[in-house]
Every structure is written in structure tokens, then in C-alpha cells.
Coordinates of C-alpha atoms in Angstrom, one line a residue:
X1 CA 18.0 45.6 -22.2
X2 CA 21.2 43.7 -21.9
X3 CA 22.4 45.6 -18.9
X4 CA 19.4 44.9 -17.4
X5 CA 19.5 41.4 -18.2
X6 CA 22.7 41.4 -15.8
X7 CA 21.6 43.4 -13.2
X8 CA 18.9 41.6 -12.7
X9 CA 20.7 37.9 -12.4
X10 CA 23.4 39.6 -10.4
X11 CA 20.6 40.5 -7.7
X12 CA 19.5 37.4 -7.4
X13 CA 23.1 36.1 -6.8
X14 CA 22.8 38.0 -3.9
X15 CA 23.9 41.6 -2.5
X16 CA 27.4 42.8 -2.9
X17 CA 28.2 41.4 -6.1
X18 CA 29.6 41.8 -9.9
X19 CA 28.1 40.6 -13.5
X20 CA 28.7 40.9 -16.6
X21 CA 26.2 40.3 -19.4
X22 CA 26.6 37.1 -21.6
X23 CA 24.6 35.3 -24.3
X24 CA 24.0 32.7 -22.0
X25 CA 21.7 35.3 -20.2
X26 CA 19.9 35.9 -23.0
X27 CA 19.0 32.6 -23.3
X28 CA 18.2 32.0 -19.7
X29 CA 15.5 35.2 -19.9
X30 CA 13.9 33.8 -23.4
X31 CA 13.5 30.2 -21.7
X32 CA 11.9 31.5 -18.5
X33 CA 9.6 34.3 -20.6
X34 CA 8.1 31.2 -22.2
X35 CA 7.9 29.2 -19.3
X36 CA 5.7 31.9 -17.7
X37 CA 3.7 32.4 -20.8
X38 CA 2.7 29.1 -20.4
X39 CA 1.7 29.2 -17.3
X40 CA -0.4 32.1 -17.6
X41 CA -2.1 30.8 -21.0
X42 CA -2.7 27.4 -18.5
X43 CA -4.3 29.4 -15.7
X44 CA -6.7 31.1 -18.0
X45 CA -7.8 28.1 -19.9
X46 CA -8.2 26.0 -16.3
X47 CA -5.5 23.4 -17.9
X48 CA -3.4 23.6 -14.9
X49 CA -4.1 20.5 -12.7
X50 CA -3.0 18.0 -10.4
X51 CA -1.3 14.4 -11.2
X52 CA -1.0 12.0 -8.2
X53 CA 2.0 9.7 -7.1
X54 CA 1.3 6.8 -4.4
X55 CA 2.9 7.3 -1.3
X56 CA 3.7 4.0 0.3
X57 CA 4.5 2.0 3.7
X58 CA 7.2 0.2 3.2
X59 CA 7.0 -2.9 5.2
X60 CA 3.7 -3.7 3.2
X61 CA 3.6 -1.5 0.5
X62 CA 0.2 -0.2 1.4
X63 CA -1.0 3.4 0.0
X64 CA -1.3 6.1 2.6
X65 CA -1.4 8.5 0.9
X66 CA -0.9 10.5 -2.6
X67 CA 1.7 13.8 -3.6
X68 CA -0.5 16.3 -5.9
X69 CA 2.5 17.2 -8.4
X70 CA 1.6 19.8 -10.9
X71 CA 0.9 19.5 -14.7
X72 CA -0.3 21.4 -18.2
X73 CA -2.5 20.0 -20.4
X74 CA -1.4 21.6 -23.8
X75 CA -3.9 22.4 -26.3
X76 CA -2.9 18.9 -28.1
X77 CA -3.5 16.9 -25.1
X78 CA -0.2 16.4 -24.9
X79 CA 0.7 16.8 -20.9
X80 CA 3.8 19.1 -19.6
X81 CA 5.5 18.2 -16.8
X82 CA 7.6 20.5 -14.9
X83 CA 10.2 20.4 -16.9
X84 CA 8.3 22.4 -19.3
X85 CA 7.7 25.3 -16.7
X86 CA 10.2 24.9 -14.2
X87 CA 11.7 28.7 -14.7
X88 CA 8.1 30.0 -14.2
X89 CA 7.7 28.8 -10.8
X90 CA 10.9 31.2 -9.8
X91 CA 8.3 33.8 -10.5
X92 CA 6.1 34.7 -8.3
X93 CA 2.5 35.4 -10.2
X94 CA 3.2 32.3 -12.0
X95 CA 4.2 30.3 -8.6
X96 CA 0.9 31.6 -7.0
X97 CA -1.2 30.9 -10.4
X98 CA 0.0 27.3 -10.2
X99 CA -0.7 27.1 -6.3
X100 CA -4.3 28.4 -6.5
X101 CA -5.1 25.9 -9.5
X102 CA -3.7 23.0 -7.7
X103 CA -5.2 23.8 -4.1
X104 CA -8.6 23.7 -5.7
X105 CA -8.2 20.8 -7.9
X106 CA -7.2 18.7 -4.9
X107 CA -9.7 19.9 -2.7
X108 CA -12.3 18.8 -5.3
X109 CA -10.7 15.7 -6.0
X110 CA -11.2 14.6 -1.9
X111 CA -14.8 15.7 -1.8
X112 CA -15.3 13.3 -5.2
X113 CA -13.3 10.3 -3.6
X114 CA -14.7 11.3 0.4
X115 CA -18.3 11.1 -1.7
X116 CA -17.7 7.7 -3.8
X117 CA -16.9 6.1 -0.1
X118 CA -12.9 6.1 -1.1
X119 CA -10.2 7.2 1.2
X120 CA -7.4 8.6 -0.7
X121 CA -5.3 9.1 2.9
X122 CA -3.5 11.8 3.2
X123 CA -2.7 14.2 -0.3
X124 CA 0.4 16.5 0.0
X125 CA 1.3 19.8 -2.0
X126 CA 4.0 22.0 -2.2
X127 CA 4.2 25.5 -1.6
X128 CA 6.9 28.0 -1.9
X129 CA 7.4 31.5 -0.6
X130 CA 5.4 32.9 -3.1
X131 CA 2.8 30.9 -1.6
X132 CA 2.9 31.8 1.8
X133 CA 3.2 35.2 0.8
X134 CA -0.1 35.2 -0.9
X135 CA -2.6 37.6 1.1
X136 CA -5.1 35.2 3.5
X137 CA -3.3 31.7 1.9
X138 CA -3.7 30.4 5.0
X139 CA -7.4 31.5 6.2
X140 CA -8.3 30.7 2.7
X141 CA -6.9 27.0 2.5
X142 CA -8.0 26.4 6.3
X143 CA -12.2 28.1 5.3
X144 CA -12.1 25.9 2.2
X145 CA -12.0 22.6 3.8
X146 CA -13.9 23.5 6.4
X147 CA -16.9 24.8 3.5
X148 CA -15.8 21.6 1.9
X149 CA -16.2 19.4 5.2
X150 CA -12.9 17.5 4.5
X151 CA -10.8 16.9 7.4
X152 CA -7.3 18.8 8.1
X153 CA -5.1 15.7 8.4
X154 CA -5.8 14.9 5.4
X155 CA -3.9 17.8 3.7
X156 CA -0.2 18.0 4.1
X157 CA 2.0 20.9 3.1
X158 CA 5.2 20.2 1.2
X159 CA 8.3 23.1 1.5
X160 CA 11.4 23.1 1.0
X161 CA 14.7 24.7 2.8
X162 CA 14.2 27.7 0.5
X163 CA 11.1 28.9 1.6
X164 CA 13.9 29.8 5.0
X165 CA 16.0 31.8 2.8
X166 CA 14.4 35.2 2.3
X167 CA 13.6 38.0 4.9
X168 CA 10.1 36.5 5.1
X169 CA 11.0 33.7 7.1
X170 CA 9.7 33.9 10.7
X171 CA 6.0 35.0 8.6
X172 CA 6.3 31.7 6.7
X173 CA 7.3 30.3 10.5
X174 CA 4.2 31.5 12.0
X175 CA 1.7 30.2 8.9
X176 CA 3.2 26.9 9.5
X177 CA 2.4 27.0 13.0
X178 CA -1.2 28.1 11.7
X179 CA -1.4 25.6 9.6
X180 CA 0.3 22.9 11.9
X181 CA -2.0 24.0 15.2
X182 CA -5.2 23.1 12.7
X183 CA -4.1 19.6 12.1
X184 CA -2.5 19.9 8.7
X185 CA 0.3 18.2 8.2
X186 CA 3.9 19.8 7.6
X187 CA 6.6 17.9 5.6
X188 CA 10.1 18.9 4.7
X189 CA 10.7 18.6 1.3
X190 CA 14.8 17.6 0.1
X191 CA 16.1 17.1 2.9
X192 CA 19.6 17.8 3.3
X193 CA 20.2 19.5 0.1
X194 CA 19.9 23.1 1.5
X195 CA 21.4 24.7 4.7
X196 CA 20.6 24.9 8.2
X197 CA 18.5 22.4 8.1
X198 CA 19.2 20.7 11.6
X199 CA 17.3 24.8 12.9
X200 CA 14.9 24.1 10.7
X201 CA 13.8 21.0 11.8
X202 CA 14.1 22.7 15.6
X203 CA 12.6 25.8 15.2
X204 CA 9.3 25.1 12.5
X205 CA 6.5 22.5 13.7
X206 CA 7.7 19.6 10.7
X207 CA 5.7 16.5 11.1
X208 CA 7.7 14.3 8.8
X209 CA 11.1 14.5 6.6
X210 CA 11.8 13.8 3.1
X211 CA 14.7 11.8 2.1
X212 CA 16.1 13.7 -1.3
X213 CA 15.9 11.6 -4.2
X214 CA 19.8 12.3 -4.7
X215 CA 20.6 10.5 -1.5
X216 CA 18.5 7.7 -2.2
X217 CA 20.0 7.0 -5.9
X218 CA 22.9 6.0 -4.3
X219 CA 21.8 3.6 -2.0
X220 CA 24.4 0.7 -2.4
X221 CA 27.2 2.3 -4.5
X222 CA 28.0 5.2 -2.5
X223 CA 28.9 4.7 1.1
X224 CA 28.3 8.4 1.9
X225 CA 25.0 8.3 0.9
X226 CA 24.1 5.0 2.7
X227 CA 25.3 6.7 6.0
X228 CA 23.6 9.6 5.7
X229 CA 20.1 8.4 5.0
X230 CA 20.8 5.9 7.8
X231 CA 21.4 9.0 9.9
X232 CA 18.7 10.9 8.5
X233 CA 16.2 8.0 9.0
X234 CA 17.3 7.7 13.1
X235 CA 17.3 11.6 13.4
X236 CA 13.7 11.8 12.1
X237 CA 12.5 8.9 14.5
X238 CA 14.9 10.7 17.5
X239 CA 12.4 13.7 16.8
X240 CA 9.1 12.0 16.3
X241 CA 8.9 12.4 12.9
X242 CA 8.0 10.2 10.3
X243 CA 10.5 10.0 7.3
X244 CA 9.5 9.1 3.4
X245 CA 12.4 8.6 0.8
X246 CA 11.6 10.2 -2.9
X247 CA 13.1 8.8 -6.0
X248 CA 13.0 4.4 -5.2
X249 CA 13.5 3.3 -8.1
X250 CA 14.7 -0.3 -7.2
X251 CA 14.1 -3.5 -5.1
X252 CA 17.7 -2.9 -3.5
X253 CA 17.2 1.1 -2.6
X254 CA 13.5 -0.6 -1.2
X255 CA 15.2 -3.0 1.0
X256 CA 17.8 -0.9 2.4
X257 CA 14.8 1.4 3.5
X258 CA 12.5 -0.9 5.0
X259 CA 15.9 -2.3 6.9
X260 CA 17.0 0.7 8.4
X261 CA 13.2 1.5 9.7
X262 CA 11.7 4.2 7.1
X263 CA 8.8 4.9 7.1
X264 CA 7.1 5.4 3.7
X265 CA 8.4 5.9 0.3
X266 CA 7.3 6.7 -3.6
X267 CA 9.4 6.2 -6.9
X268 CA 8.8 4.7 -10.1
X269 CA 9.1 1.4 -8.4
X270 CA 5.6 1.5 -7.3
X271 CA 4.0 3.9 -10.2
X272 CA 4.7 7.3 -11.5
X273 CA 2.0 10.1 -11.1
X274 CA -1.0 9.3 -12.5
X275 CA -4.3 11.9 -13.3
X276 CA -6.7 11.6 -10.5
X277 CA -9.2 9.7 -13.0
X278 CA -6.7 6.9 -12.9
X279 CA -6.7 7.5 -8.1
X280 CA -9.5 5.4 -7.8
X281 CA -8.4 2.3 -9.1
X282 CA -5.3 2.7 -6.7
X283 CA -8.4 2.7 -4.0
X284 CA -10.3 0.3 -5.1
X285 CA -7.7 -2.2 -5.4
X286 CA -4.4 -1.2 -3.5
X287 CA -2.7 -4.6 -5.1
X288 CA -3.3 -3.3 -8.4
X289 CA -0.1 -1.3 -7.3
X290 CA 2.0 -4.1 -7.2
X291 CA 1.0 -5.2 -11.1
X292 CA 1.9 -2.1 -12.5
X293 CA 5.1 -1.7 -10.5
X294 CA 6.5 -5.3 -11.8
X295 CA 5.6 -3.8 -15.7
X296 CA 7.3 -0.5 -14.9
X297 CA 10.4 0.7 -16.0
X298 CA 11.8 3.7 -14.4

């Protein structure tokens, strides 16, 4: 059991290399083994679901949007983030279980807004490879909102760089062309913490970058990071893409944004994820937004 413990990390290092077990391993296995058992017991009890953060112009700090983030509700009521079941989602039953939960909560979720005369703007999700390579993903998600009569723009798909990495990579290209030919949106998720990402932005049809939360924090302190989301920001534009900074957490990181022309942002500064019982009074009242950011502390 240990040796394959090893092995099995060691493969995932990549090919060509050495490992030797450790109880460090051990530890690592247990932790992701309950992470996925949680996820599974969530799927079958429907307690997977969708929490919504506000996604925000800057210049006027109007909603245009919301990102669906995922979430457990534990047979307590007490809700898991992902830091509960992070390992799980390296796995690739438990990636797709979360997917197919949160695809059809969302979709739900428009249809009840779209129905109570509310436009929640644009809703995001993110999906990883195990996502895209889930059999029809892409026919599915497109026949559902069209059986659903909710408009294509107003889904936009989240990845990240590392959806690029595996040998899957030009079939994930051509979904995203799918997906991007019938008007859903296509955002980049972290930008700049992976590799290659200047092909990526060239070769796959990405509608709008997303400044890493990491970059952002350092708005102010760090000159590196304050030239490279300057630089980020003008690339995006140069491109004709729009460009959203994650993680603003202050009125400083807010105003060195708006100043050097991005576009939209979300952060605790204007509200964490809510459940979608607590979307519509974001709707109904988009300045109810700026009340609940002056009472929040990050």
C-alpha cells in the first residue's frame, strides 16, 4: 500500500521521475480520501450547490454579473467551502459530480430570477479538464438552456491554465470554440500564475482575463505586482478583451484598478458569496451592495 502510495504521487510529478514513500504521503491520501467521500455523500443527498459573489464595474460599482462558487451543506447546516474539499476536485468523479450539481443549480437559479422579472447579468462557473472531458458536456450544457429558454451570454465558462496541461488540450480547444461560437462567454481564470499563457490567450477564443488575486494583494507594496497588473490590464484591452481583478479587498487595490482602466472586479470589498436566496436583494437594490461592503471586513 505504501509503495503504491509513492508510485502513484510520483506519476503525477510527471514522467521520468524518482519517489520515495513518506508519512507525509500518508497523510496527503487520508485527507484527499475524505475530501472525496464528502463529495460523493453531497452529490447523493443533492447538498452540493452554488453560492454567488457580485461581480462589479468599477467606475460605478454596478453588478454585472455573479461567479457560481461551489459549496456543501453538511448535515448540521453548517456550509463547507472549498477548503473542505479541495483535494476531491483533483479527482476526477468527484470534479465531474461537483460540475453537474452546480450546472443545474445555476441554470435553475436564472430561470427563477429570468421568471421574477430580475436580471442576474451574466453568471460564470468553472470547469476543469475533468469537465470537458465528460461525454456530451458541451451538447448537454448548450440543449439545457436552450430547453430552459435562457440566453447563451448569459453563461460564462471559467478555466484555468491547467485545463492546457494534459494531452487533452486541442479537445478542450475545440469545446471552447463550441462553446464560444454559441455565444457563451469564455474567461481565463489566474491569470499569469501558470505557463504559456501569452499562446493561450492566442490560440483559445478567451473573451475576458482574470487578474489573480495574488497579483492584486500587492497592489501598492510591491512594485512588481503593480507593473504587472498594469501590463496585464493594457494587454487584455490590446486584445479586446475585458479584464476583472479577483481578491479586492481594499479602497486603495479599488482605486488603482479603476485608474489604470479595468474593467470589472469582486472581493470582499463589495460582499463575499452569498446563497442565491440572498441574489435577489442584490437585484432588487444594487445599492444595497454598497451598505454591506462599508460593514464588511475581509
Amino acid at each position: 500500500r505504501c509503495a503504491d502510495m509513492a508510485l502513484y504521487k510520483v506519476k503525477r510529478a510527471g514522467r521520468g521521475c524518482v519517489g520515495h514513500y513518506s508519512s507525509e504521503i500518508a497523510t496527503i491520501f487520508d485527507t484527499r480520501r475524505l475530501a472525496i467521500e464528502k463529495v460523493r455523500r453531497a452529490a447523493a443527498d443533492s447538498a452540493i450547490m452554488p453560492f454567488y459573489q457580485p461581480k462589479f464595474r468599477l467606475h460605478d460599482r454596478s453588478i454585472y454579473g455573479f461567479e457560481a462558487l461551489a459549496r456543501i451543506r453538511n448535515s448540521d447546516g453548517r456550509i463547507s467551502g472549498p477548503s473542505d474539499f479541495w483535494p476531491a476536485l483533483g479527482e476526477a468523479t468527484s470534479a465531474r459530480l461537483i460540475g453537474q450539481h452546480i450546472v443545474t443549480a445555476i441554470t435553475d437559479d436564472i430561470c427563477y430570477w429570468l421568471e421574477s422579472g430580475l436580471d442576474p447579468g451574466t453568471i460564470s462557473f468553472n470547469a476543469c479538464e475533468f469537465t470537458f472531458q465528460t461525454p456530451g458536456f458541451v451538447e448537454d450544457l448548450i440543449a439545457r438552456l436552450d430547453r430552459m429558454h435562457i440566453p447563451h451570454e448569459m453563461i460564462e465558462i471559467e478555466v484555468t491554465e491547467t485545463v492546457f496541461w494534459g494531452e487533452d488540450s486541442k479537445s478542450i480547444g475545440r469545446s471552447l470554440d463550441q462553446l464560444h461560437d454559441s455565444g457563451i462567454r469564455i474567461s481565463l481564470d489566474d491569470f499569469g500564475t501558470g505557463y504559456a499563457s501569452l499562446t493561450h490567450l492566442r490560440d483559445y477564443p478567451i473573451d475576458c482575463i482574470k487578474i489573480d488575486q495574488s497579483f492584486v494583494a500587492g497592489l501598492g507594496s510591491k512594485a512588481q505586482h503593480t507593473t504587472i497588473v498594469n501590463a496585464i490590464v493594457d494587454l487584455g484591452h490590446n486584445l479586446g478583451m475585458d479584464v476583472v481583478a479577483e481578491g479586492i479587498e481594499t479602497e486603495g487595490q479599488l482605486d488603482f484598478l479603476k485608474a489604470v482602466g479595468c474593467n470589472g472586479g469582486q472581493g470582499f470589498l463589495f460582499s463575499r458569496a452569498v446563497p442565491a436566496v440572498e441574489v435577489r436583494a442584490f437585484l432588487v437594490d444594487e445599492r444595497s451592495i454598497v451598505r454591506k461592503a462599508a460593514n464588511l471586513k475581509p
